[in-house]
mmCIF file of C-alpha atoms and ligand atoms in Angstrom:
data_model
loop_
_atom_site.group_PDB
_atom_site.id
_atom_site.type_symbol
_atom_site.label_atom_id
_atom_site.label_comp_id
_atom_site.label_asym_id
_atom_site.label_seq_id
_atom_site.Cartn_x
_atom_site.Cartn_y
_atom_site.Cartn_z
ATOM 1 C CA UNK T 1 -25.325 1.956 -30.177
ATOM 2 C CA UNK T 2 -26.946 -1.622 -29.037
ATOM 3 C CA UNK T 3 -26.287 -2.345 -25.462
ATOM 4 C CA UNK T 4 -25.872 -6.227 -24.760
ATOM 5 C CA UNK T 5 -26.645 -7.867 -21.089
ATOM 6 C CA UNK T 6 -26.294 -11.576 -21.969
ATOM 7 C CA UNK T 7 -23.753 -13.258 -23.683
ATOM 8 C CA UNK T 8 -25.652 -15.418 -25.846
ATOM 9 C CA UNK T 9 -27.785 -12.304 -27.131
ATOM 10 C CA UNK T 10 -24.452 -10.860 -28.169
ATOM 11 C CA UNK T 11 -22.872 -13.968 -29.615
ATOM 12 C CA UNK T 12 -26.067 -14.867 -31.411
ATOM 13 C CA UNK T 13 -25.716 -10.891 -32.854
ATOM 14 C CA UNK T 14 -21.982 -10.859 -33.919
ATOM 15 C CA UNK T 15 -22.911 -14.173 -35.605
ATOM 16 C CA UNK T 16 -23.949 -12.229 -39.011
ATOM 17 C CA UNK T 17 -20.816 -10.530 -39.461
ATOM 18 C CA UNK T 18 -17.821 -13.254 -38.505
ATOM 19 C CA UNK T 19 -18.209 -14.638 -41.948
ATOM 20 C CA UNK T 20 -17.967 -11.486 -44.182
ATOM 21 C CA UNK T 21 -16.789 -8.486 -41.945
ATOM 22 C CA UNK T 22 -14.172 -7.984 -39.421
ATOM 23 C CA UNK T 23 -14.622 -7.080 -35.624
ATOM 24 C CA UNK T 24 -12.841 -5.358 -33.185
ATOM 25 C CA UNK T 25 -13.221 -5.857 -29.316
ATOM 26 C CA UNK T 26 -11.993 -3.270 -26.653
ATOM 27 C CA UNK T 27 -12.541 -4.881 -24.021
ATOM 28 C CA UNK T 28 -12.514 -2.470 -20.310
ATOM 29 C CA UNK T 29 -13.736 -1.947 -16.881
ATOM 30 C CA UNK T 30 -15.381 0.922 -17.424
ATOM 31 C CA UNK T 31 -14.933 4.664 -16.089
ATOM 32 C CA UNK T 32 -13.799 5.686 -19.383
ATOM 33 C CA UNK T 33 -11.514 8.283 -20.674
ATOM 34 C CA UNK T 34 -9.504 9.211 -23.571
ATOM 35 C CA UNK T 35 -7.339 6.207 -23.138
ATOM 36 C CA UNK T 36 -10.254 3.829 -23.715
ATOM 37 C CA UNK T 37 -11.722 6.301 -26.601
ATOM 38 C CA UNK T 38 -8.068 5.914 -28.561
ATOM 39 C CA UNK T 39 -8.699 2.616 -28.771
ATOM 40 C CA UNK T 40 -12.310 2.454 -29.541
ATOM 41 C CA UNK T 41 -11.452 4.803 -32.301
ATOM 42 C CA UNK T 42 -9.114 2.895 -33.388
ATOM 43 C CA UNK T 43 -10.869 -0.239 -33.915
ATOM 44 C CA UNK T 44 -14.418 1.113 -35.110
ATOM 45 C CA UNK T 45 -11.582 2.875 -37.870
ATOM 46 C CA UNK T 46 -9.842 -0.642 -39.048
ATOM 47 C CA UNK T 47 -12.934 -3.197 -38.218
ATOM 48 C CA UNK T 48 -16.291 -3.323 -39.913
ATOM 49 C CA UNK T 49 -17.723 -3.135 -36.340
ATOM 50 C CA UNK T 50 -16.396 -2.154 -32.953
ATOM 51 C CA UNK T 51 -17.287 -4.146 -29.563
ATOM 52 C CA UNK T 52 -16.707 -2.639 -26.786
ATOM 53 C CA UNK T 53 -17.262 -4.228 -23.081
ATOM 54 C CA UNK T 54 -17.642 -2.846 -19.414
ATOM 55 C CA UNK T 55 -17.217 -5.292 -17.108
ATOM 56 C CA UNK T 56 -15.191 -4.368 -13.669
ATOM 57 C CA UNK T 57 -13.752 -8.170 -13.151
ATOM 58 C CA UNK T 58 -14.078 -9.114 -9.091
ATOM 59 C CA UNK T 59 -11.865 -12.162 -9.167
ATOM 60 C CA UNK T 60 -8.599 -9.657 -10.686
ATOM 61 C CA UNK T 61 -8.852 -7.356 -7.825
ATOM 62 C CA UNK T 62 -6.371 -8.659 -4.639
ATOM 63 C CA UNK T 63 -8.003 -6.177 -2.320
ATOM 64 C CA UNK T 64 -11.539 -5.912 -1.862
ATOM 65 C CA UNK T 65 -11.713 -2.087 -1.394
ATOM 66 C CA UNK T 66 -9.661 -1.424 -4.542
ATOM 67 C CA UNK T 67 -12.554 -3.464 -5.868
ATOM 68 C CA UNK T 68 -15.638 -1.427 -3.955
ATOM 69 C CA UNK T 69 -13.444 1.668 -4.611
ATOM 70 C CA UNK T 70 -13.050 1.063 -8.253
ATOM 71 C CA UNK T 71 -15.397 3.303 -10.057
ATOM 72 C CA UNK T 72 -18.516 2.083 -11.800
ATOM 73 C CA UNK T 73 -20.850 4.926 -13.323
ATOM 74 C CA UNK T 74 -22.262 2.991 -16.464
ATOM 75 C CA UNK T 75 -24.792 5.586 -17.430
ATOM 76 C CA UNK T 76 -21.952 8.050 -17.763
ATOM 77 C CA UNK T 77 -19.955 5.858 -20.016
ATOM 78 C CA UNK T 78 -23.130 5.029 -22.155
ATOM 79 C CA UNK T 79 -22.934 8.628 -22.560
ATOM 80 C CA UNK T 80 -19.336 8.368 -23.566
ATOM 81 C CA UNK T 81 -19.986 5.748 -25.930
ATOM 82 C CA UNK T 82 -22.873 6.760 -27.663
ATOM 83 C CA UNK T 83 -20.679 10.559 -27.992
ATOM 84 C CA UNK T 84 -17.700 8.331 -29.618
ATOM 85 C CA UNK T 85 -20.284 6.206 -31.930
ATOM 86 C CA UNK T 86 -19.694 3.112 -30.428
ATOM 87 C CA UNK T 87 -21.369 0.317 -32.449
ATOM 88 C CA UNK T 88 -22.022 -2.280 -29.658
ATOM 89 C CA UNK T 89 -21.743 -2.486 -25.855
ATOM 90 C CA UNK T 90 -21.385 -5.336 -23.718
ATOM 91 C CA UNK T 91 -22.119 -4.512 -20.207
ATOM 92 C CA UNK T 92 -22.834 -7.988 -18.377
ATOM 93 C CA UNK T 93 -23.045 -8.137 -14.682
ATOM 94 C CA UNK T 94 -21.294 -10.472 -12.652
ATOM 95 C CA UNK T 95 -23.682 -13.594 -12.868
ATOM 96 C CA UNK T 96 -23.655 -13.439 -16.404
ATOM 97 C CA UNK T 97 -20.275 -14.194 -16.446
ATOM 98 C CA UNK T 98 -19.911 -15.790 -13.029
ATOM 99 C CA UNK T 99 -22.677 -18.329 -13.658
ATOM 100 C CA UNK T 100 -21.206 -21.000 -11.371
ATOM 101 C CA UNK T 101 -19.837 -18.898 -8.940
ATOM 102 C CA UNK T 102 -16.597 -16.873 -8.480
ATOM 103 C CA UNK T 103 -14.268 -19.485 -7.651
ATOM 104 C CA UNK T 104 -14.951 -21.616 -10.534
ATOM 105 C CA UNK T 105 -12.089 -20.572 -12.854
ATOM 106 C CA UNK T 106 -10.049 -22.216 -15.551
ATOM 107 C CA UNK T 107 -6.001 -22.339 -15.347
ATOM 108 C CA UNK T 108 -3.927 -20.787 -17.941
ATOM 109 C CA UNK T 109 -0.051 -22.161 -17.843
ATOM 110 C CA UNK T 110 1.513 -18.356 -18.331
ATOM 111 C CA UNK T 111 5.060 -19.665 -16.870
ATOM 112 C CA UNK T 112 7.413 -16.973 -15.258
ATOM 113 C CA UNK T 113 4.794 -14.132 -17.107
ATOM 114 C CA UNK T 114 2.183 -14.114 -13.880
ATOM 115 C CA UNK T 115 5.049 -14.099 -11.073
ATOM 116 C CA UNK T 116 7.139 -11.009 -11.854
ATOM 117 C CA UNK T 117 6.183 -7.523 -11.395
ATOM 118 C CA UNK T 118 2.558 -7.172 -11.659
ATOM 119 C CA UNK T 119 2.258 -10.679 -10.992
ATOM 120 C CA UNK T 120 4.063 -10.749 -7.791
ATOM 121 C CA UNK T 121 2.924 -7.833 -6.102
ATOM 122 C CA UNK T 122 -1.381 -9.239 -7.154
ATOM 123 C CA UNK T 123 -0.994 -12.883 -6.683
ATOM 124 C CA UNK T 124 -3.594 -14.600 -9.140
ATOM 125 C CA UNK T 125 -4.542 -11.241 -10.641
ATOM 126 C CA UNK T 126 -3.450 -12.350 -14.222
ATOM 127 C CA UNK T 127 -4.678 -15.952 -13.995
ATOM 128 C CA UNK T 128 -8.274 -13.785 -13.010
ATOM 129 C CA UNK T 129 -7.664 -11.324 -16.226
ATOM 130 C CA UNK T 130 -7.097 -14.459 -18.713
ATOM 131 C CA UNK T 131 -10.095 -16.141 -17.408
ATOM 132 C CA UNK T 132 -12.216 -13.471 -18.288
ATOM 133 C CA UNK T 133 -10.557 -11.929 -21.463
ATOM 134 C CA UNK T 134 -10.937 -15.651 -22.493
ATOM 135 C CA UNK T 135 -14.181 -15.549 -21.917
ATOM 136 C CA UNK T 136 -15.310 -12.386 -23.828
ATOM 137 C CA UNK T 137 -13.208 -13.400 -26.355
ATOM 138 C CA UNK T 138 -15.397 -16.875 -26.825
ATOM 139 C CA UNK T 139 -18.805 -14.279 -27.104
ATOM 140 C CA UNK T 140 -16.930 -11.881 -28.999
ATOM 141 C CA UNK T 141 -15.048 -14.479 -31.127
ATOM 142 C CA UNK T 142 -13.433 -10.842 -32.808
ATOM 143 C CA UNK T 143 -10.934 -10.770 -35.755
ATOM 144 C CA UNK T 144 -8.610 -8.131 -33.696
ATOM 145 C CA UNK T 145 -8.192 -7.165 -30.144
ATOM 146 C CA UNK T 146 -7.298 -4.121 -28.907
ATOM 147 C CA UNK T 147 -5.252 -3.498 -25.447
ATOM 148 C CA UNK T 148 -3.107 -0.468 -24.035
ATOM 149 C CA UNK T 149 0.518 -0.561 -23.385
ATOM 150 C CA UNK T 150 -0.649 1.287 -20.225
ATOM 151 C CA UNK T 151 -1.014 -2.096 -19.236
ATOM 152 C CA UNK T 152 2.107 -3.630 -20.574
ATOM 153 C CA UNK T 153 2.556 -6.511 -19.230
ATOM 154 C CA UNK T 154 -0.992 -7.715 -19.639
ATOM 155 C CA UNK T 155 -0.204 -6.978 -23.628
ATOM 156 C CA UNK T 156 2.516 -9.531 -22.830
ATOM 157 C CA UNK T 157 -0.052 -12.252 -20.875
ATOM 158 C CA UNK T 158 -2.557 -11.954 -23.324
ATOM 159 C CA UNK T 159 -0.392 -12.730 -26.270
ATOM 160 C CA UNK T 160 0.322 -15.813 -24.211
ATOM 161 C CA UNK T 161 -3.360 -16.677 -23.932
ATOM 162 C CA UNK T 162 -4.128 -16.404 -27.231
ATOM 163 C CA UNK T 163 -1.237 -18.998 -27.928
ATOM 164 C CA UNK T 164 -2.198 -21.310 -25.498
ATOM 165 C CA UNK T 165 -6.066 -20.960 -26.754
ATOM 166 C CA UNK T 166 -4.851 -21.709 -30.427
ATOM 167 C CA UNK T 167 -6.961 -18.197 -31.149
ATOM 168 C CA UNK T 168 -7.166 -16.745 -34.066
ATOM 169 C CA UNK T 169 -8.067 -13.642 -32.729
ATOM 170 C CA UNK T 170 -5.006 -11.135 -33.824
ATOM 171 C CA UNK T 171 -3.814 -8.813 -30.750
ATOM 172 C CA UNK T 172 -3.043 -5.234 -31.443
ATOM 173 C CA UNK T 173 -0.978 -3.261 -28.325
ATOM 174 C CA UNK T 174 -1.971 0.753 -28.460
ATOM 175 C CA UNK T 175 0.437 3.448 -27.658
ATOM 176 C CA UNK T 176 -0.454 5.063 -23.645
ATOM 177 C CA UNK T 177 -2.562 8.516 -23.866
ATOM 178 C CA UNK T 178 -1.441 10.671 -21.088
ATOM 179 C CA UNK T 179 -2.891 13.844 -19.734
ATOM 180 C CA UNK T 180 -0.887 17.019 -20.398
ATOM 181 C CA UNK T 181 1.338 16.669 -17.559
ATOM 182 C CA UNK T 182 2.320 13.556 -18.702
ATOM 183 C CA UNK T 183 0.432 11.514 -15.936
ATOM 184 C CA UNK T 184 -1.040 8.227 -17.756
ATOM 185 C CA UNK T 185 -4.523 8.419 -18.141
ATOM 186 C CA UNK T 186 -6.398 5.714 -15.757
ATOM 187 C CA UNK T 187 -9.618 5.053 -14.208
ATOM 188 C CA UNK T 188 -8.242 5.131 -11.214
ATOM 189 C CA UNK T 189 -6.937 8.970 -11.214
ATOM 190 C CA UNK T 190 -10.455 9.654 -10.519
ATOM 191 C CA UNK T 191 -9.705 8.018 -6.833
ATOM 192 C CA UNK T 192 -6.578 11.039 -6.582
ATOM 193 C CA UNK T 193 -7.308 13.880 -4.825
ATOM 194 C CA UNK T 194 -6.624 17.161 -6.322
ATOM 195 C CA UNK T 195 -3.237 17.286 -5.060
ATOM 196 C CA UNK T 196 -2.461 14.137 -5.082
ATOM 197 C CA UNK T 197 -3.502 13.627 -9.098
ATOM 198 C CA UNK T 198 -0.794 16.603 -9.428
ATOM 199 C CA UNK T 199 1.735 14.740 -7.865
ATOM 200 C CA UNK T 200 0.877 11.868 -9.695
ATOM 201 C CA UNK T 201 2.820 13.146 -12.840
ATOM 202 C CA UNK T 202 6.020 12.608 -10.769
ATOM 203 C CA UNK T 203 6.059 8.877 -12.101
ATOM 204 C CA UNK T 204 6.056 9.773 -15.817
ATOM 205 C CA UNK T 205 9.039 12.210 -14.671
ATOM 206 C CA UNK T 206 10.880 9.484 -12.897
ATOM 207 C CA UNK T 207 10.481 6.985 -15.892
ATOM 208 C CA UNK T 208 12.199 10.001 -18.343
ATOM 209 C CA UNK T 209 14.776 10.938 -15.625
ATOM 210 C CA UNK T 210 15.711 7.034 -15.539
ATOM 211 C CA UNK T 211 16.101 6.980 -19.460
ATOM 212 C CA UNK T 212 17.779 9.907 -19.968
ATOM 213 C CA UNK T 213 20.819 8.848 -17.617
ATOM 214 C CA UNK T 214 21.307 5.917 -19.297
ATOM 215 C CA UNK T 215 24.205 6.955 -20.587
ATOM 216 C CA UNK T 216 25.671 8.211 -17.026
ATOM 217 C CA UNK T 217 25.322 5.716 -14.558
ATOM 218 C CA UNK T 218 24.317 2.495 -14.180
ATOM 219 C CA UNK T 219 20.664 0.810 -13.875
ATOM 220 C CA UNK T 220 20.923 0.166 -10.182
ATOM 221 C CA UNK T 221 22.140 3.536 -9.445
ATOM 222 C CA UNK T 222 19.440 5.726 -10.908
ATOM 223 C CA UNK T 223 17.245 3.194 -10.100
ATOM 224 C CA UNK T 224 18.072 4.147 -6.438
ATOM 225 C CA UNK T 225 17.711 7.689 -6.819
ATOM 226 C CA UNK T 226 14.273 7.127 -8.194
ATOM 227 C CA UNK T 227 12.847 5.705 -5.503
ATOM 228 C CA UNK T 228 14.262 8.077 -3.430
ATOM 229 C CA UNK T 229 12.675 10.763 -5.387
ATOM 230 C CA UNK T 230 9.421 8.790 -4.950
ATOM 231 C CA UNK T 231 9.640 8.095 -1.382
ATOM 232 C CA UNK T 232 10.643 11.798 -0.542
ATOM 233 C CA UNK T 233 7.305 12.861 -2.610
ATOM 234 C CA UNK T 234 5.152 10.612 -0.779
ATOM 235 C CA UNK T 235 5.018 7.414 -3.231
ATOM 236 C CA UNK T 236 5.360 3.716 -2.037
ATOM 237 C CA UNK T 237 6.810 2.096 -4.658
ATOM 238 C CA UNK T 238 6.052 -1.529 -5.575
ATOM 239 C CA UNK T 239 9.009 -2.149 -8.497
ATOM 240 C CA UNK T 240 10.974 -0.225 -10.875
ATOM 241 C CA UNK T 241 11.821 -2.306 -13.698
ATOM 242 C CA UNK T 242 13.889 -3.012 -16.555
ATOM 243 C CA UNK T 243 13.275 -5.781 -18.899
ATOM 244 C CA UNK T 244 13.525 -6.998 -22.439
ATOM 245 C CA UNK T 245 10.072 -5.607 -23.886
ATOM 246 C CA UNK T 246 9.204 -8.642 -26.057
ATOM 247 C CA UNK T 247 9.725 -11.028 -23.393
ATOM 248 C CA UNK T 248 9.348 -9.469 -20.130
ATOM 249 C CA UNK T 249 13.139 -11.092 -19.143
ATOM 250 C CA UNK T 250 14.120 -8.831 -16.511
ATOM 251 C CA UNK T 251 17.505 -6.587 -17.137
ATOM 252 C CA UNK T 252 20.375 -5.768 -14.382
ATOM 253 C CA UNK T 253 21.787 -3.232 -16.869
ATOM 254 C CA UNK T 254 20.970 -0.723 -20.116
ATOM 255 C CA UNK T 255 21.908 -1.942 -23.126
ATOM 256 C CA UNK T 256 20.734 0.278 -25.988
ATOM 257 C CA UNK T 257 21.410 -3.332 -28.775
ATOM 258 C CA UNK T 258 18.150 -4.520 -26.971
ATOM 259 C CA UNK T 259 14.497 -3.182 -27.268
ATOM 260 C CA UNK T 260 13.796 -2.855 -23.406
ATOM 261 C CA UNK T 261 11.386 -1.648 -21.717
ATOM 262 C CA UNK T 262 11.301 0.262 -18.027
ATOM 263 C CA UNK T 263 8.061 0.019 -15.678
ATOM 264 C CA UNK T 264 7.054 0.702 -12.580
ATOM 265 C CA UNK T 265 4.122 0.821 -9.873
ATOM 266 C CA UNK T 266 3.792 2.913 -6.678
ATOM 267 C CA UNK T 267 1.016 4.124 -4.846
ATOM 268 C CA UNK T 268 -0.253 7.292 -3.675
ATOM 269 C CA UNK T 269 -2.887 7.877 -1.447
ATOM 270 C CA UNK T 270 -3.218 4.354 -1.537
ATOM 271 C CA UNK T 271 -4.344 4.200 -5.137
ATOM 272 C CA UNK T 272 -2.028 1.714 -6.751
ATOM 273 C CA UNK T 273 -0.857 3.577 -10.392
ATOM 274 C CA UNK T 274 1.337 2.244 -12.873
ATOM 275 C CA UNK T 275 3.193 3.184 -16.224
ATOM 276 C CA UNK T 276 6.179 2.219 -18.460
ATOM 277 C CA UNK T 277 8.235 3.344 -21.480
ATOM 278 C CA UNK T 278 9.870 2.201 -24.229
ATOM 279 C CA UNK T 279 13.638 2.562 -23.404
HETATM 280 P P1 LIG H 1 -9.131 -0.816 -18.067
HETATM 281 O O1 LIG H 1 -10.512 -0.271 -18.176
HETATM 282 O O2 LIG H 1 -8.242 -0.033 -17.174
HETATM 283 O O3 LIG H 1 -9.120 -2.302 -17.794
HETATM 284 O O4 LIG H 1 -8.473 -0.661 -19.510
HETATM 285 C C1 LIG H 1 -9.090 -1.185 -20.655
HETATM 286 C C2 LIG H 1 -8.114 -1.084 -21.807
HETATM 287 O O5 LIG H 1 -7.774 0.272 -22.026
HETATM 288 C C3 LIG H 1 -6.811 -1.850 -21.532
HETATM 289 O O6 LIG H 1 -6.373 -2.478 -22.717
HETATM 290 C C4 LIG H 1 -5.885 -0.739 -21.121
HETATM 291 O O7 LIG H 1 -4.525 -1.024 -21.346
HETATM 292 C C5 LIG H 1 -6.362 0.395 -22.000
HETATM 293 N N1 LIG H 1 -5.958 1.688 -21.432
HETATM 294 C C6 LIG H 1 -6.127 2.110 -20.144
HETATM 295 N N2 LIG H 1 -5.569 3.312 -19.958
HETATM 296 C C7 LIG H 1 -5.031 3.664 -21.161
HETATM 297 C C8 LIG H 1 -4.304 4.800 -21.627
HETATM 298 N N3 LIG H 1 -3.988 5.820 -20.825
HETATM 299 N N4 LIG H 1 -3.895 4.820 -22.918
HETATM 300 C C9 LIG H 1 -4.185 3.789 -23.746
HETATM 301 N N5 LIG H 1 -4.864 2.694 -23.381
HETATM 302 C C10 LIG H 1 -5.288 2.621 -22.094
#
């Protein structure tokens, strides 16, 4: 594996196979686990090379502690990497890709996409993500990208920035790897305590309880009961949401002649966790 610090070192690298090979770019904050690895694997599988980058973003992070909290153990994940034959790592630190400062940060027009769920609970979080996905993407310049549906509305905002960037870079959304319990797999399950990363598996639970009464009651009903569920177990829960999946459009009711979507985002512990499904 060749570990990269500087963006032009990388760019200058990747230069020798945009013509004649294809690259794929995982782009992450680090912490990794199997999630990440799926999608590494993935795209070293269908690309020619695989670029991978660790870069925990400071200007995406609303609350400073969640960003001093987040977990950062590089060596760890070189060890990760170099165990799942990762071709190239980008690991820049915050200068490198800050070089004028934090505040100085380029607008993206992403409409009604950065103001609903995720958007409304972290003001300016996905205005912060595009900037810097944008930016990798310019010293990656890859052929495909590769993004959870973990994170499904980000899928959903990055789609829009590679419109609005005329990119030709195509965008490929990867199914969510859970633990056994069905708990989504996430960096920041490692802030959980061991109780706590038990209980966590209530929100996978919750999303399949809501689905499978579709068919009984209505939307705002089990909705209801959900967060009941949630609040009686501890949770504070941000949304639970049903929308159209390829737009985001949010839903009042079920209707199985759509392809929606169902997501939600509570804390425990004060660790903010999220997940959706396909409904
Ligand atoms: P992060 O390091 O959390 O920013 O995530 C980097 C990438 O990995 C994003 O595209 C995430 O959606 C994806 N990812 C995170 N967790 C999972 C998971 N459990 N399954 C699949 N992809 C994931």
């Amino acid at each position: 594996m060749i570990i990269f610090k500087k963006r032009t070192d990388l760019t200058a690298y990747l230069k020798q196979f945009s013509a004649s090979k294809s690259i794929g770019f995982v782009p992450t904050m680090g912490a990794l686990h199997n999630g990440h690895a799926s999608l590494i694997e993935r795209a070293t599988f269908e690309n020619d090379v695989c670029v991978c980058s660790i870069f925990v973003n400071p200007t995406q992070f609303n609350d400073p502690t969640d960003y001093n909290k987040y977990p950062q153990i590089l060596d760890a994940d070189i060890e990760f990497l170099t165990h799942h034959r990762l071709d190239i790592l980008f690991a820049p630190s915050v200068d490198e890709m800050y070089p004028f400062g934090l505040l100085q940060m380029d607008r993206y027009n992403l409409a009604e996409l950065e103001n609903k769920m995720e958007g409304k609970f972290r003001p300016g979080h996905f205005q912060a993500v595009c900037h810097i996905v944008h930016q990798l993407l310019l010293s990656v310049n890859p052929h495909n990208l590769y993004m959870g549906e973990k994170d499904f509305q980000q899928i959903a905002v990055i789609r829009k920035l590679l419109q609005l960037t005329n990119s030709t870079t195509k965008l490929i959304p990867c199914p969510t790897l859970r633990e056994e319990s069905g708990l989504a797999m996430s960096s920041r399950n490692k802030r959980l305590s061991v109780s706590a990363r038990k209980k966590a598996k209530l929100l996978y639970e919750i999303l399949m309880l809501i689905k499978e009464n579709q068919d009984r009651d209505s939307f705002k009903k089990v909705r209801q009961k959900a967060m009941d569920i949630l609040a009686d177990a501890g949770f504070y829960t941000e949304y639970i949401t049903l929308c159209i999946a390829d737009t985001l459009e949010e839903e009042e009711e079920f209707n199985s002649n759509k392809k929606q979507r169902l997501l939600l985002a509570a804390q425990l512990e004060g660790v903010r966790l999220i997940d959706n499904i396909a409904i």
